PDB file of C-alpha atoms in Angstrom:
ATOM      1  CA  SER T   1     -54.147   1.325 -18.695  1.00 49.00           C
ATOM      2  CA  HIS T   2     -52.543   2.477 -21.938  1.00 47.00           C
ATOM      3  CA  ARG T   3     -51.417   5.636 -20.166  1.00 46.00           C
ATOM      4  CA  GLN T   4     -50.040   3.610 -17.234  1.00 47.00           C
ATOM      5  CA  ALA T   5     -48.042   1.485 -19.661  1.00 46.00           C
ATOM      6  CA  ASN T   6     -46.626   4.621 -21.251  1.00 46.00           C
ATOM      7  CA  THR T   7     -45.690   5.999 -17.841  1.00 44.00           C
ATOM      8  CA  ALA T   8     -43.958   2.740 -16.936  1.00 44.00           C
ATOM      9  CA  GLN T   9     -42.060   2.800 -20.227  1.00 45.00           C
ATOM     10  CA  TYR T  10     -41.013   6.384 -19.637  1.00 40.00           C
ATOM     11  CA  ARG T  11     -39.788   5.535 -16.133  1.00 43.00           C
ATOM     12  CA  LEU T  12     -37.793   2.665 -17.589  1.00 42.00           C
ATOM     13  CA  TYR T  13     -36.336   5.047 -20.171  1.00 39.00           C
ATOM     14  CA  GLN T  14     -35.476   7.509 -17.426  1.00 42.00           C
ATOM     15  CA  ARG T  15     -33.760   4.800 -15.427  1.00 39.00           C
ATOM     16  CA  ARG T  16     -31.843   3.577 -18.462  1.00 40.00           C
ATOM     17  CA  HIS T  17     -30.952   7.093 -19.450  1.00 39.00           C
ATOM     18  CA  HIS T  18     -29.781   7.879 -15.924  1.00 37.00           C
ATOM     19  CA  HIS T  19     -27.735   4.669 -15.922  1.00 36.00           C
ATOM     20  CA  ALA T  20     -26.055   5.696 -19.168  1.00 35.00           C
ATOM     21  CA  GLN T  21     -25.339   9.136 -17.760  1.00 33.00           C
ATOM     22  CA  SER T  22     -23.759   7.693 -14.632  1.00 30.00           C
ATOM     23  CA  HIS T  23     -21.519   5.578 -16.843  1.00 33.00           C
ATOM     24  CA  ARG T  24     -20.553   8.703 -18.713  1.00 32.00           C
ATOM     25  CA  THR T  25     -19.438  10.266 -15.432  1.00 32.00           C
ATOM     26  CA  ASP T  26     -17.328   7.184 -14.715  1.00 35.00           C
ATOM     27  CA  CYS T  27     -15.780   7.581 -18.110  1.00 34.00           C
ATOM     28  CA  LEU T  28     -14.799  11.173 -17.389  1.00 33.00           C
ATOM     29  CA  THR T  29     -13.198  10.207 -14.084  1.00 39.00           C
ATOM     30  CA  THR T  30     -11.101   7.528 -15.786  1.00 41.00           C
ATOM     31  CA  GLN T  31      -7.980   9.390 -16.798  1.00 47.00           C
ATOM     32  CA  HIS T  32      -6.505   9.056 -20.280  1.00 51.00           C
ATOM     33  CA  ASP T  33      -3.669   6.819 -19.083  1.00 71.00           C
ATOM     34  CA  GLY T  34      -6.141   4.227 -17.799  1.00 87.00           C
ATOM     35  CA  SER T  35      -5.834   5.108 -14.114  1.00 92.00           C
ATOM     36  CA  ILE T  36      -8.965   4.554 -12.057  1.00 95.00           C
ATOM     37  CA  ALA T  37     -10.882   7.243 -10.159  1.00 95.00           C
ATOM     38  CA  LYS T  38      -9.783   7.739  -6.545  1.00 96.00           C
ATOM     39  CA  THR T  39     -13.006   9.093  -5.050  1.00 95.00           C
ATOM     40  CA  LYS T  40     -13.555   6.117  -2.704  1.00 96.00           C
ATOM     41  CA  TRP T  41      -9.932   5.470  -1.751  1.00 97.00           C
ATOM     42  CA  THR T  42      -8.491   5.398   1.744  1.00 97.00           C
ATOM     43  CA  MET T  43      -4.946   4.485   2.789  1.00 97.00           C
ATOM     44  CA  ASP T  44      -3.073   3.105   5.739  1.00 96.00           C
ATOM     45  CA  THR T  45       0.625   2.716   6.517  1.00 96.00           C
ATOM     46  CA  ASP T  46       3.088   1.398   9.096  1.00 95.00           C
ATOM     47  CA  MET T  47       5.047   4.667   8.852  1.00 96.00           C
ATOM     48  CA  THR T  48       4.716   7.900  10.781  1.00 95.00           C
ATOM     49  CA  SER T  49       4.278  11.271   9.109  1.00 95.00           C
ATOM     50  CA  GLU T  50       3.605  14.884   9.967  1.00 93.00           C
ATOM     51  CA  GLY T  51       0.081  15.471  11.278  1.00 93.00           C
ATOM     52  CA  ASP T  52      -0.479  11.913  12.575  1.00 94.00           C
ATOM     53  CA  GLU T  53      -3.176  11.756  15.241  1.00 92.00           C
ATOM     54  CA  TYR T  54      -4.000   9.101  17.800  1.00 89.00           C
ATOM     55  CA  ILE T  55      -7.720   8.427  17.500  1.00 86.00           C
ATOM     56  CA  GLU T  56      -9.914   6.517  19.928  1.00 86.00           C
ATOM     57  CA  ASP T  57     -13.605   5.953  19.177  1.00 80.00           C
ATOM     58  CA  CYS T  58     -16.301   3.266  19.346  1.00 82.00           C
ATOM     59  CA  THR T  59     -14.665   1.282  16.531  1.00 76.00           C
ATOM     60  CA  GLY T  60     -11.351   1.061  18.359  1.00 75.00           C
ATOM     61  CA  SER T  61      -8.171   3.077  18.553  1.00 76.00           C
ATOM     62  CA  GLY T  62      -5.155   3.679  16.379  1.00 84.00           C
ATOM     63  CA  LEU T  63      -2.973   6.147  14.576  1.00 86.00           C
ATOM     64  CA  SER T  64      -4.603   8.221  11.846  1.00 91.00           C
ATOM     65  CA  HIS T  65      -2.395   9.430   8.970  1.00 94.00           C
ATOM     66  CA  PRO T  66      -4.098  12.440   7.312  1.00 95.00           C
ATOM     67  CA  ALA T  67      -0.923  13.175   5.300  1.00 97.00           C
ATOM     68  CA  LEU T  68      -1.595  10.046   3.201  1.00 97.00           C
ATOM     69  CA  ALA T  69      -4.397  11.969   1.464  1.00 97.00           C
ATOM     70  CA  LYS T  70      -1.672  13.769  -0.528  1.00 97.00           C
ATOM     71  CA  LEU T  71      -1.062  10.481  -2.373  1.00 98.00           C
ATOM     72  CA  TYR T  72      -4.540  10.390  -3.905  1.00 97.00           C
ATOM     73  CA  ASP T  73      -5.575  14.058  -4.163  1.00 97.00           C
ATOM     74  CA  ASN T  74      -4.752  14.263  -7.910  1.00 96.00           C
ATOM     75  CA  ASP T  75      -2.338  17.052  -7.010  1.00 96.00           C
ATOM     76  CA  TYR T  76       1.022  15.969  -8.379  1.00 95.00           C
ATOM     77  CA  GLY T  77       2.731  18.841  -6.584  1.00 94.00           C
ATOM     78  CA  SER T  78       1.695  17.871  -3.038  1.00 96.00           C
ATOM     79  CA  ILE T  79       4.245  15.674  -1.264  1.00 97.00           C
ATOM     80  CA  TYR T  80       3.821  12.847   1.229  1.00 98.00           C
ATOM     81  CA  GLU T  81       6.788  11.921   3.426  1.00 97.00           C
ATOM     82  CA  GLY T  82       6.700   9.023   5.865  1.00 97.00           C
ATOM     83  CA  THR T  83       9.417   7.372   7.952  1.00 97.00           C
ATOM     84  CA  LYS T  84       9.772   4.038   9.724  1.00 93.00           C
ATOM     85  CA  THR T  85      12.128   2.779  12.388  1.00 79.00           C
ATOM     86  CA  THR T  86      12.577  -0.593  10.659  1.00 80.00           C
ATOM     87  CA  ASN T  87      13.028  -1.594   7.023  1.00 87.00           C
ATOM     88  CA  ASN T  88      10.439  -2.247   4.293  1.00 95.00           C
ATOM     89  CA  PRO T  89       7.823   0.449   4.965  1.00 97.00           C
ATOM     90  CA  GLN T  90       4.497  -0.100   3.247  1.00 97.00           C
ATOM     91  CA  ILE T  91       1.377   1.774   2.199  1.00 98.00           C
ATOM     92  CA  THR T  92      -1.920  -0.022   1.660  1.00 98.00           C
ATOM     93  CA  ILE T  93      -4.581   1.439  -0.631  1.00 98.00           C
ATOM     94  CA  ASN T  94      -8.176   0.431   0.087  1.00 98.00           C
ATOM     95  CA  LEU T  95     -10.215   0.887  -3.107  1.00 98.00           C
ATOM     96  CA  HIS T  96     -13.474   0.147  -1.220  1.00 97.00           C
ATOM     97  CA  GLU T  97     -14.577  -1.773  -4.301  1.00 96.00           C
ATOM     98  CA  ASN T  98     -13.479  -5.066  -5.832  1.00 97.00           C
ATOM     99  CA  MET T  99     -12.227  -4.263  -9.327  1.00 97.00           C
ATOM    100  CA  PRO T 100      -9.813  -5.462 -12.025  1.00 96.00           C
ATOM    101  CA  VAL T 101      -6.337  -3.888 -11.852  1.00 97.00           C
ATOM    102  CA  VAL T 102      -3.409  -4.275 -14.257  1.00 96.00           C
ATOM    103  CA  GLY T 103      -0.787  -1.809 -13.040  1.00 97.00           C
ATOM    104  CA  PHE T 104       0.522   0.780 -10.602  1.00 98.00           C
ATOM    105  CA  LYS T 105       1.905   4.243 -11.292  1.00 97.00           C
ATOM    106  CA  TYR T 106       4.290   5.988  -8.902  1.00 98.00           C
ATOM    107  CA  THR T 107       4.977   9.716  -9.178  1.00 98.00           C
ATOM    108  CA  ALA T 108       8.041  10.628  -7.123  1.00 98.00           C
ATOM    109  CA  ALA T 109       8.379  13.859  -5.177  1.00 98.00           C
ATOM    110  CA  VAL T 110      10.791  16.418  -6.637  1.00 97.00           C
ATOM    111  CA  LYS T 111      11.868  19.578  -4.807  1.00 96.00           C
ATOM    112  CA  ASP T 112      14.341  22.157  -6.103  1.00 96.00           C
ATOM    113  CA  GLY T 113      15.276  19.911  -9.027  1.00 96.00           C
ATOM    114  CA  ALA T 114      16.157  16.880  -6.867  1.00 97.00           C
ATOM    115  CA  PHE T 115      14.310  13.792  -5.643  1.00 98.00           C
ATOM    116  CA  VAL T 116      13.034  14.154  -2.098  1.00 97.00           C
ATOM    117  CA  GLU T 117      14.671  11.826   0.454  1.00 96.00           C
ATOM    118  CA  ASN T 118      13.203   8.287   0.590  1.00 97.00           C
ATOM    119  CA  THR T 119      12.109   8.209  -3.051  1.00 98.00           C
ATOM    120  CA  ILE T 120      11.118   4.563  -3.643  1.00 98.00           C
ATOM    121  CA  LYS T 121      13.729   2.558  -5.532  1.00 97.00           C
ATOM    122  CA  ASN T 122      13.129  -1.160  -4.918  1.00 98.00           C
ATOM    123  CA  TYR T 123       9.481  -2.130  -4.621  1.00 98.00           C
ATOM    124  CA  THR T 124       7.065  -5.018  -4.228  1.00 98.00           C
ATOM    125  CA  ILE T 125       3.434  -4.429  -5.219  1.00 98.00           C
ATOM    126  CA  GLN T 126       0.849  -6.776  -3.744  1.00 98.00           C
ATOM    127  CA  VAL T 127      -2.888  -7.211  -4.312  1.00 98.00           C
ATOM    128  CA  SER T 128      -5.638  -8.621  -2.119  1.00 98.00           C
ATOM    129  CA  GLU T 129      -9.401  -9.096  -2.306  1.00 97.00           C
ATOM    130  CA  ASP T 130      -9.952  -9.190   1.459  1.00 97.00           C
ATOM    131  CA  GLY T 131      -6.954  -7.379   2.991  1.00 96.00           C
ATOM    132  CA  VAL T 132      -5.813 -10.646   4.613  1.00 96.00           C
ATOM    133  CA  LYS T 133      -4.481 -12.891   1.839  1.00 97.00           C
ATOM    134  CA  TRP T 134      -1.892 -11.062  -0.299  1.00 98.00           C
ATOM    135  CA  GLN T 135      -0.382 -11.951  -3.650  1.00 96.00           C
ATOM    136  CA  ASP T 136       2.738 -10.422  -5.242  1.00 96.00           C
ATOM    137  CA  ALA T 137       1.747  -8.676  -8.481  1.00 96.00           C
ATOM    138  CA  ALA T 138       5.096  -7.035  -9.348  1.00 96.00           C
ATOM    139  CA  LYS T 139       8.608  -6.647  -7.991  1.00 96.00           C
ATOM    140  CA  GLY T 140      11.516  -4.555  -9.271  1.00 96.00           C
ATOM    141  CA  SER T 141      13.152  -1.124  -9.241  1.00 97.00           C
ATOM    142  CA  PHE T 142      11.721   2.196 -10.383  1.00 97.00           C
ATOM    143  CA  ALA T 143      13.767   4.016 -13.029  1.00 93.00           C
ATOM    144  CA  MET T 144      12.929   7.735 -13.236  1.00 96.00           C
ATOM    145  CA  THR T 145      14.479  11.121 -13.908  1.00 97.00           C
ATOM    146  CA  THR T 146      13.719  14.402 -12.125  1.00 97.00           C
ATOM    147  CA  GLU T 147      12.429  15.722 -15.490  1.00 96.00           C
ATOM    148  CA  LYS T 148       9.944  12.829 -15.700  1.00 96.00           C
ATOM    149  CA  PRO T 149       9.567  11.585 -12.116  1.00 98.00           C
ATOM    150  CA  GLU T 150       6.985   8.893 -12.792  1.00 97.00           C
ATOM    151  CA  ALA T 151       7.039   5.175 -13.476  1.00 97.00           C
ATOM    152  CA  THR T 152       4.215   2.815 -14.427  1.00 96.00           C
ATOM    153  CA  VAL T 153       4.503  -0.871 -13.610  1.00 96.00           C
ATOM    154  CA  TYR T 154       2.221  -3.283 -15.447  1.00 95.00           C
ATOM    155  CA  PHE T 155       1.450  -6.622 -13.838  1.00 94.00           C
ATOM    156  CA  ASN T 156       2.696  -9.206 -16.302  1.00 87.00           C
ATOM    157  CA  GLU T 157       4.454 -12.501 -16.550  1.00 77.00           C
ATOM    158  CA  LYS T 158       6.283 -14.235 -19.365  1.00 71.00           C
ATOM    159  CA  ASP T 159       4.298 -16.753 -21.413  1.00 72.00           C
ATOM    160  CA  GLN T 160       5.724 -19.950 -22.965  1.00 76.00           C
ATOM    161  CA  GLU T 161       7.207 -17.994 -25.881  1.00 80.00           C
ATOM    162  CA  GLY T 162       8.937 -15.619 -23.489  1.00 77.00           C
ATOM    163  CA  ALA T 163       6.703 -12.656 -24.340  1.00 78.00           C
ATOM    164  CA  ASN T 164       5.179 -10.485 -21.624  1.00 79.00           C
ATOM    165  CA  GLN T 165       1.551 -11.284 -20.910  1.00 86.00           C
ATOM    166  CA  LEU T 166      -0.546  -8.673 -19.085  1.00 89.00           C
ATOM    167  CA  ILE T 167      -2.153 -10.086 -15.938  1.00 93.00           C
ATOM    168  CA  THR T 168      -5.421  -8.724 -14.548  1.00 95.00           C
ATOM    169  CA  TYR T 169      -5.980  -9.154 -10.817  1.00 96.00           C
ATOM    170  CA  ARG T 170      -9.266  -8.687  -8.959  1.00 97.00           C
ATOM    171  CA  ALA T 171      -8.417  -6.507  -5.981  1.00 98.00           C
ATOM    172  CA  GLU T 172      -9.959  -4.349  -3.321  1.00 98.00           C
ATOM    173  CA  TYR T 173      -6.590  -3.625  -1.719  1.00 98.00           C
ATOM    174  CA  VAL T 174      -3.251  -2.738  -3.320  1.00 98.00           C
ATOM    175  CA  ARG T 175      -0.069  -2.473  -1.250  1.00 98.00           C
ATOM    176  CA  ILE T 176       3.328  -1.068  -2.127  1.00 98.00           C
ATOM    177  CA  ILE T 177       6.360  -2.080  -0.077  1.00 98.00           C
ATOM    178  CA  ALA T 178       9.581  -0.034  -0.334  1.00 98.00           C
ATOM    179  CA  ASN T 179      12.106  -2.847   0.040  1.00 97.00           C
ATOM    180  CA  GLY T 180      15.119  -1.970   2.195  1.00 95.00           C
ATOM    181  CA  ALA T 181      14.059   1.655   2.699  1.00 96.00           C
ATOM    182  CA  ALA T 182      13.630   3.613   5.922  1.00 95.00           C
ATOM    183  CA  GLY T 183      10.724   5.687   4.627  1.00 97.00           C
ATOM    184  CA  VAL T 184       8.713   6.726   1.581  1.00 98.00           C
ATOM    185  CA  SER T 185       8.271  10.025  -0.214  1.00 98.00           C
ATOM    186  CA  ALA T 186       5.853  10.448  -3.127  1.00 98.00           C
ATOM    187  CA  ALA T 187       3.731  12.981  -4.945  1.00 98.00           C
ATOM    188  CA  GLU T 188       0.955  10.617  -6.097  1.00 98.00           C
ATOM    189  CA  PHE T 189      -0.110   6.992  -6.516  1.00 98.00           C
ATOM    190  CA  ASP T 190      -2.323   5.795  -9.368  1.00 98.00           C
ATOM    191  CA  ILE T 191      -3.744   2.362 -10.100  1.00 97.00           C
ATOM    192  CA  ILE T 192      -4.276   1.284 -13.688  1.00 96.00           C
ATOM    193  CA  GLY T 193      -7.422  -0.522 -14.823  1.00 95.00           C
ATOM    194  CA  PRO T 194      -7.680  -2.848 -17.842  1.00 91.00           C
ATOM    195  CA  PRO T 195      -7.645  -1.027 -21.219  1.00 83.00           C
ATOM    196  CA  GLY T 196     -10.989  -2.556 -22.287  1.00 66.00           C
ATOM    197  CA  ASP T 197     -12.888  -0.876 -19.460  1.00 48.00           C
ATOM    198  CA  ASN T 198     -12.454   2.608 -20.900  1.00 44.00           C
ATOM    199  CA  VAL T 199     -13.970   1.573 -24.223  1.00 40.00           C
ATOM    200  CA  GLU T 200     -16.948  -0.110 -22.555  1.00 40.00           C
ATOM    201  CA  LEU T 201     -17.597   2.917 -20.392  1.00 39.00           C
ATOM    202  CA  GLU T 202     -17.452   5.254 -23.371  1.00 39.00           C
ATOM    203  CA  GLN T 203     -19.877   3.072 -25.326  1.00 39.00           C
ATOM    204  CA  SER T 204     -22.254   2.893 -22.343  1.00 38.00           C
ATOM    205  CA  GLY T 205     -22.111   6.680 -22.148  1.00 40.00           C
ATOM    206  CA  ILE T 206     -23.554   7.175 -25.639  1.00 40.00           C
ATOM    207  CA  GLY T 207     -27.277   7.823 -25.540  1.00 38.00           C
TER     208      GLY T 207
END
């Protein structure tokens, strides 16, 4: 029985050790700027883009947009371009996991030293836990240069003293709407997690 107890303890150690290791992997996939890993992401849009396919299967039918993968492939040189016949095109990111989010980073597409057509200027960013009820998290205009074609928007609101207070939303879906535009071009989208998460993950990874 003593040996069985030892074996059980060792298994527990193995499990704990494996748990710590998996946290360490999470830590490595969290980029230095606080953006979350994109391994589970999928996206949908009301725009059309090159390579769209009409798919019909047992789950239903609809338009598939393989080009959207360029927005979460961690390749900041690949470019997505989508167009819409009416205003306010949108892209919805499904994180496939409910998690805390504090910001959104947009990397614009630059070609031959100029912004690609339909670079997002005016935006609304919304969050949702179920993909049905949406809440505005941020609204404004991106300010970027072709030398540094990226902009990070943190979700915050002014407190009673007038200072900006960072807001954390629980979300499984994040949507960006390009207000007044006829399409969207982008190199990459990133979503920012709370700063505390990185520290916790790193501490869990020790061992």
